[in-house]
Amino acid sequence: MINFDDIFKQIKESTHTIHAIVSPLASNDLANVLLSLNQAPILAEYYKEVYEVTKNSHALLINLGTLNQSKLMGIKEGLKSAKENNIPIILDPVGASATKVRLETSLYYLKNYPIKVLKGNYSEIYSIYHKKLTTSGVDAKNIAKEEIIKICQDLATMYNTIVVASGKEDIISDGKETLLLKNGSPLLPKVTGTGCILGGIIAAAYSFEKNLNAIALAISILNIGAELAIKDKGMATFKISLLDQISLIDSKTIEERIIYEKL
Ligand SMILES: Nc1ncnc2c1ncn2[C@@H]1O[C@H](COP(=O)(O)OP(=O)(O)OP(=O)(O)O)[C@@H](O)[C@H]1O
Ligand SMILES: Cc1ncsc1CCO
């Protein structure tokens, strides 16, 4: 049984600054989730201030959702600052399976910066590994879980990072240890930006403890929150109830409900 008591207590009792450069689509929910977990989100992305903001933060989350030129200039400053000031970088390669520029950008960041956590959905992780878009033939929905597990393990070793592949079952691997998490709700992929929110929770948890357990806690906060949320009153109520449950959840509830395998 994983014990989340200590890390959950740290998160709830001390506040870290999480610098998040994310899609505007998800930014409000992500910031509110971090606030509800007692953390301090900051969403600066103007290239002239990004270096300074990252330097004063405990983690930098880079999310490629809704890219544009000025955002890329900001991201470059954030990555430079994180590398020079030893701030952990969490990369969410949104859309790396869909366009060449997102895939190439993700691969460039992985090669040139110390990415501590790479978190994508199955398609994104598959595309990064094979350096190939899933729109060009492969249907990532049909990729066997076993194949994605092996990809996570290999990518983690190749880039000296922790890899998270999100989906019906979530995979976490540092190349040596691998966890498979089985909580969640089929309604989660019906709310846009839940993967982006997950990136924010992972960035916060990882800034407290740099290990697989922190990531497992982050995923469980979202997925068990979704299991507890109201599901029979429509999607808007589900989303609000999900945010409520995330703000109310405790480590005991997570330990009681988590379903996982150590591979
Ligand atoms: N079919 C499912 N059943 C249960 N949980 C799921 C399912 N699909 C996704 N999830 C959960 O939803 C969360 C988001 O994962 P998902 O893979 O949908 O991210 P994403 O594709 O990056 O999302 P988005 O693009 O909307 O930000 C994760 O916590 C994951 O475990
Ligand atoms: C729908 C969508 N479009 C760009 S980012 C995003 C959120 C899912 O990651």
Short mmCIF file of C-alpha atoms and ligand atoms in Angstrom, two decimals:
data_model
loop_
_atom_site.label_atom_id
_atom_site.label_comp_id
_atom_site.label_asym_id
_atom_site.label_seq_id
_atom_site.Cartn_x
_atom_site.Cartn_y
_atom_site.Cartn_z
CA MET A 1 0.00 0.00 0.00
CA ILE A 2 1.32 3.45 -0.91
CA ASN A 3 1.43 5.88 2.00
CA PHE A 4 0.51 9.42 0.96
CA ASP A 5 0.21 10.91 4.45
CA ASP A 6 3.51 12.70 4.55
CA ILE A 7 3.50 14.26 1.09
CA PHE A 8 -0.18 15.21 1.30
CA LYS A 9 0.49 16.94 4.63
CA GLN A 10 3.41 18.85 3.10
CA ILE A 11 1.24 20.01 0.20
CA LYS A 12 -1.64 21.09 2.42
CA GLU A 13 0.62 22.83 4.96
CA SER A 14 3.11 24.69 2.80
CA THR A 15 2.70 26.71 -0.34
CA HIS A 16 4.92 26.37 -3.39
CA THR A 17 4.86 28.74 -6.34
CA ILE A 18 4.05 26.87 -9.54
CA HIS A 19 4.86 28.71 -12.75
CA ALA A 20 2.53 27.39 -15.42
CA ILE A 21 2.61 28.30 -19.11
CA VAL A 22 -0.59 26.61 -20.30
CA SER A 23 -3.42 26.81 -22.79
CA PRO A 24 -5.86 29.66 -21.92
CA LEU A 25 -8.55 27.02 -22.31
CA ALA A 26 -7.41 25.29 -19.12
CA SER A 27 -5.64 28.06 -17.23
CA ASN A 28 -8.50 29.16 -14.96
CA ASP A 29 -9.40 25.65 -13.80
CA LEU A 30 -5.76 24.72 -13.36
CA ALA A 31 -5.07 27.82 -11.25
CA ASN A 32 -8.14 27.21 -9.09
CA VAL A 33 -7.23 23.56 -8.54
CA LEU A 34 -3.74 24.59 -7.42
CA LEU A 35 -5.20 27.22 -5.08
CA SER A 36 -7.56 24.64 -3.61
CA LEU A 37 -4.53 22.47 -2.86
CA ASN A 38 -2.96 25.42 -0.99
CA GLN A 39 -0.46 26.15 -3.79
CA ALA A 40 0.34 29.44 -5.54
CA PRO A 41 -0.08 29.33 -9.32
CA ILE A 42 1.45 32.01 -11.53
CA LEU A 43 0.69 32.02 -15.24
CA ALA A 44 3.18 34.57 -16.60
CA GLU A 45 4.25 34.08 -20.23
CA TYR A 46 5.55 37.46 -21.48
CA TYR A 47 9.12 36.68 -22.54
CA LYS A 48 10.59 39.71 -20.75
CA GLU A 49 9.41 38.53 -17.33
CA VAL A 50 9.39 34.76 -17.65
CA TYR A 51 13.05 34.20 -16.65
CA GLU A 52 12.51 36.01 -13.36
CA VAL A 53 9.19 34.30 -12.58
CA THR A 54 10.60 30.82 -13.18
CA LYS A 55 13.67 31.61 -11.04
CA ASN A 56 11.39 32.46 -8.11
CA SER A 57 9.18 29.37 -8.48
CA HIS A 58 9.37 25.78 -7.20
CA ALA A 59 8.40 24.20 -10.54
CA LEU A 60 7.86 25.18 -14.16
CA LEU A 61 4.99 23.56 -16.09
CA ILE A 62 5.22 23.87 -19.88
CA ASN A 63 2.00 22.93 -21.68
CA LEU A 64 1.97 23.17 -25.48
CA GLY A 65 -1.81 23.59 -25.80
CA THR A 66 -2.73 26.63 -27.97
CA LEU A 67 0.75 27.51 -29.24
CA ASN A 68 1.79 30.79 -30.79
CA GLN A 69 5.02 32.64 -31.51
CA SER A 70 5.01 34.85 -28.43
CA LYS A 71 4.23 31.90 -26.16
CA LEU A 72 7.18 29.98 -27.66
CA MET A 73 9.44 32.98 -26.89
CA GLY A 74 8.21 32.92 -23.29
CA ILE A 75 8.69 29.16 -22.98
CA LYS A 76 12.30 29.51 -24.19
CA GLU A 77 13.04 31.98 -21.38
CA GLY A 78 11.36 29.74 -18.82
CA LEU A 79 13.34 26.69 -19.90
CA LYS A 80 16.61 28.65 -19.82
CA SER A 81 15.84 29.94 -16.35
CA ALA A 82 14.80 26.52 -15.05
CA LYS A 83 18.01 24.96 -16.37
CA GLU A 84 20.24 27.69 -14.91
CA ASN A 85 18.44 27.89 -11.57
CA ASN A 86 17.74 24.19 -11.04
CA ILE A 87 13.95 24.50 -11.11
CA PRO A 88 12.17 21.24 -12.07
CA ILE A 89 10.51 21.29 -15.50
CA ILE A 90 7.29 19.36 -16.19
CA LEU A 91 6.47 19.06 -19.89
CA ASP A 92 2.93 18.42 -21.16
CA PRO A 93 3.39 17.96 -24.94
CA VAL A 94 -0.25 18.70 -25.84
CA GLY A 95 -0.89 17.84 -29.48
CA ALA A 96 2.55 16.28 -30.12
CA SER A 97 0.69 13.48 -31.89
CA ALA A 98 -1.19 15.93 -34.11
CA THR A 99 1.19 18.47 -35.67
CA LYS A 100 4.80 18.44 -36.80
CA VAL A 101 5.70 21.65 -35.00
CA ARG A 102 4.42 20.33 -31.63
CA LEU A 103 6.22 17.02 -32.06
CA GLU A 104 9.50 18.64 -33.10
CA THR A 105 9.26 21.22 -30.33
CA SER A 106 8.65 18.50 -27.71
CA LEU A 107 11.62 16.47 -28.96
CA TYR A 108 13.83 19.57 -28.96
CA TYR A 109 12.93 20.40 -25.35
CA LEU A 110 13.52 16.81 -24.24
CA LYS A 111 16.93 16.75 -25.88
CA ASN A 112 18.13 20.15 -24.68
CA TYR A 113 16.61 20.74 -21.25
CA PRO A 114 16.48 18.67 -18.05
CA ILE A 115 12.80 17.71 -18.22
CA LYS A 116 11.97 16.01 -14.90
CA VAL A 117 8.48 14.79 -15.82
CA LEU A 118 7.08 14.19 -19.30
CA LYS A 119 3.27 13.84 -19.10
CA GLY A 120 1.10 13.16 -22.10
CA ASN A 121 -1.84 11.05 -23.15
CA TYR A 122 -1.18 7.69 -24.84
CA SER A 123 -1.09 9.23 -28.35
CA GLU A 124 1.34 11.98 -27.40
CA ILE A 125 3.72 9.60 -25.64
CA TYR A 126 3.50 7.15 -28.56
CA SER A 127 4.30 9.92 -31.07
CA ILE A 128 7.25 11.23 -29.08
CA TYR A 129 8.73 7.74 -28.87
CA HIS A 130 8.27 6.88 -32.53
CA LYS A 131 8.91 10.47 -33.75
CA LYS A 132 5.78 10.03 -35.84
CA LEU A 133 2.34 11.71 -35.81
CA THR A 134 -0.60 9.45 -35.00
CA THR A 135 -2.66 11.32 -37.60
CA SER A 136 -0.38 9.78 -40.22
CA GLY A 137 -1.85 6.31 -39.87
CA VAL A 138 -1.55 4.78 -36.42
CA ASP A 139 -4.67 4.90 -34.29
CA ALA A 140 -3.24 5.46 -30.82
CA LYS A 141 -6.53 4.43 -29.23
CA ASN A 142 -5.75 0.92 -30.38
CA ILE A 143 -2.21 0.77 -29.05
CA ALA A 144 -1.90 -2.07 -26.55
CA LYS A 145 -1.33 -1.05 -22.96
CA GLU A 146 1.74 -3.32 -22.84
CA GLU A 147 3.28 -1.39 -25.72
CA ILE A 148 2.72 1.98 -24.04
CA ILE A 149 4.19 0.63 -20.79
CA LYS A 150 7.37 -0.42 -22.62
CA ILE A 151 7.49 2.99 -24.37
CA CYS A 152 7.20 4.83 -21.03
CA GLN A 153 10.04 2.74 -19.57
CA ASP A 154 12.29 3.29 -22.59
CA LEU A 155 11.56 7.02 -22.86
CA ALA A 156 12.26 7.47 -19.14
CA THR A 157 15.67 5.87 -19.54
CA MET A 158 16.46 7.70 -22.81
CA TYR A 159 15.73 11.14 -21.40
CA ASN A 160 16.50 10.49 -17.73
CA THR A 161 13.03 11.58 -16.73
CA ILE A 162 9.76 10.31 -15.26
CA VAL A 163 7.21 9.52 -17.95
CA VAL A 164 3.46 9.62 -17.36
CA ALA A 165 1.02 8.31 -19.98
CA SER A 166 -2.57 9.23 -19.12
CA GLY A 167 -5.64 7.35 -20.30
CA LYS A 168 -8.17 4.87 -18.93
CA GLU A 169 -5.27 3.46 -16.95
CA ASP A 170 -2.34 5.73 -16.15
CA ILE A 171 1.26 4.64 -16.42
CA ILE A 172 4.15 6.18 -14.46
CA SER A 173 7.74 5.08 -15.01
CA ASP A 174 11.25 6.27 -14.20
CA GLY A 175 12.74 3.46 -16.26
CA LYS A 176 13.35 1.22 -13.24
CA GLU A 177 10.06 1.29 -11.38
CA THR A 178 6.68 1.39 -13.12
CA LEU A 179 3.22 1.95 -11.65
CA LEU A 180 -0.14 1.35 -13.29
CA LEU A 181 -3.04 3.35 -11.80
CA LYS A 182 -6.61 2.30 -12.48
CA ASN A 183 -8.89 4.95 -10.96
CA GLY A 184 -10.82 7.63 -12.85
CA SER A 185 -14.11 8.18 -14.62
CA PRO A 186 -15.16 7.88 -18.28
CA LEU A 187 -16.52 11.43 -17.85
CA LEU A 188 -13.02 12.86 -17.35
CA PRO A 189 -12.07 12.88 -21.06
CA LYS A 190 -15.43 14.60 -21.74
CA VAL A 191 -14.29 17.67 -19.82
CA THR A 192 -11.71 19.63 -21.79
CA GLY A 193 -8.44 20.41 -20.07
CA THR A 194 -8.48 17.67 -17.43
CA GLY A 195 -5.13 16.47 -18.79
CA CYS A 196 -3.81 20.03 -18.48
CA ILE A 197 -5.07 20.25 -14.88
CA LEU A 198 -3.33 16.95 -14.19
CA GLY A 199 -0.06 18.54 -15.38
CA GLY A 200 -0.55 21.31 -12.80
CA ILE A 201 -1.19 18.91 -9.93
CA ILE A 202 1.83 16.82 -10.98
CA ALA A 203 4.05 19.94 -11.06
CA ALA A 204 2.93 20.87 -7.53
CA ALA A 205 3.31 17.37 -6.05
CA TYR A 206 6.68 16.81 -7.73
CA SER A 207 8.00 20.09 -6.33
CA PHE A 208 7.54 18.59 -2.85
CA GLU A 209 8.86 15.08 -3.49
CA LYS A 210 10.83 14.15 -6.56
CA ASN A 211 9.61 10.59 -6.96
CA LEU A 212 6.96 8.30 -8.44
CA ASN A 213 4.79 8.43 -5.33
CA ALA A 214 4.29 12.17 -5.72
CA ILE A 215 3.08 11.60 -9.27
CA ALA A 216 0.81 8.75 -8.16
CA LEU A 217 -0.73 11.08 -5.58
CA ALA A 218 -1.29 13.82 -8.17
CA ILE A 219 -3.06 11.43 -10.56
CA SER A 220 -5.14 10.00 -7.74
CA ILE A 221 -6.29 13.43 -6.55
CA LEU A 222 -7.83 14.01 -9.98
CA ASN A 223 -9.07 10.49 -10.68
CA ILE A 224 -10.53 9.72 -7.27
CA GLY A 225 -11.94 13.26 -7.17
CA ALA A 226 -13.74 12.33 -10.41
CA GLU A 227 -15.02 9.07 -8.92
CA LEU A 228 -16.55 11.03 -6.04
CA ALA A 229 -18.04 13.81 -8.20
CA ILE A 230 -21.76 14.07 -9.05
CA LYS A 231 -22.40 12.30 -12.38
CA ASP A 232 -26.16 12.30 -12.91
CA LYS A 233 -26.80 16.03 -13.27
CA GLY A 234 -25.00 16.83 -16.52
CA MET A 235 -21.48 17.77 -17.52
CA ALA A 236 -21.33 21.26 -16.00
CA THR A 237 -22.32 19.92 -12.58
CA PHE A 238 -19.79 17.10 -12.97
CA LYS A 239 -17.01 19.60 -13.63
CA ILE A 240 -17.86 21.86 -10.69
CA SER A 241 -18.31 18.84 -8.44
CA LEU A 242 -14.92 17.52 -9.59
CA LEU A 243 -13.29 20.80 -8.51
CA ASP A 244 -15.14 20.54 -5.17
CA GLN A 245 -13.97 16.98 -4.60
CA ILE A 246 -10.35 17.85 -5.42
CA SER A 247 -10.46 20.62 -2.81
CA LEU A 248 -11.98 18.31 -0.19
CA ILE A 249 -10.06 15.08 -0.75
CA ASP A 250 -7.70 13.73 1.94
CA SER A 251 -4.92 11.16 1.96
CA LYS A 252 -7.01 8.56 3.82
CA THR A 253 -9.70 8.59 1.09
CA ILE A 254 -7.01 8.22 -1.57
CA GLU A 255 -5.31 5.34 0.24
CA GLU A 256 -8.66 3.57 0.66
CA ARG A 257 -9.74 3.96 -2.98
CA ILE A 258 -6.54 3.76 -5.02
CA ILE A 259 -6.30 0.76 -7.36
CA TYR A 260 -2.80 0.21 -8.69
CA GLU A 261 -0.22 -2.33 -9.74
CA LYS A 262 3.53 -2.20 -9.35
CA LEU A 263 4.99 -3.67 -12.55
N1 LIG B 1 -11.68 6.28 -20.05
C1 LIG B 1 -11.22 6.80 -18.92
N2 LIG B 1 -11.64 6.28 -17.73
C2 LIG B 1 -11.19 6.80 -16.58
N3 LIG B 1 -10.32 7.85 -16.49
C3 LIG B 1 -9.87 8.39 -17.62
C4 LIG B 1 -10.29 7.89 -18.89
N4 LIG B 1 -9.65 8.61 -19.85
C5 LIG B 1 -8.88 9.52 -19.20
N5 LIG B 1 -9.00 9.39 -17.86
C6 LIG B 1 -8.35 10.24 -16.85
O1 LIG B 1 -8.53 11.58 -17.25
C7 LIG B 1 -7.39 12.38 -16.92
C8 LIG B 1 -6.91 13.12 -18.16
O2 LIG B 1 -6.34 12.17 -19.02
P1 LIG B 1 -6.44 12.25 -20.61
O3 LIG B 1 -5.59 11.15 -21.14
O4 LIG B 1 -7.87 12.32 -21.02
O5 LIG B 1 -5.69 13.65 -20.83
P2 LIG B 1 -5.60 14.55 -22.11
O6 LIG B 1 -5.94 13.79 -23.34
O7 LIG B 1 -4.28 15.22 -22.07
O8 LIG B 1 -6.75 15.59 -21.74
P3 LIG B 1 -7.05 17.09 -22.27
O9 LIG B 1 -6.48 17.13 -23.67
O10 LIG B 1 -8.52 17.26 -22.19
O11 LIG B 1 -6.34 18.05 -21.36
C9 LIG B 1 -6.37 11.41 -16.34
O12 LIG B 1 -6.40 11.56 -14.95
C10 LIG B 1 -6.86 10.04 -16.77
O13 LIG B 1 -6.54 9.05 -15.84
C1 LIG B 2 -9.05 21.31 -26.90
C2 LIG B 2 -7.70 21.93 -26.83
N1 LIG B 2 -7.20 22.63 -27.87
C3 LIG B 2 -5.98 23.13 -27.63
S1 LIG B 2 -5.40 22.75 -26.07
C4 LIG B 2 -6.83 21.90 -25.72
C5 LIG B 2 -7.06 21.29 -24.40
C6 LIG B 2 -6.72 19.87 -24.38
O1 LIG B 2 -5.44 19.66 -24.06
#
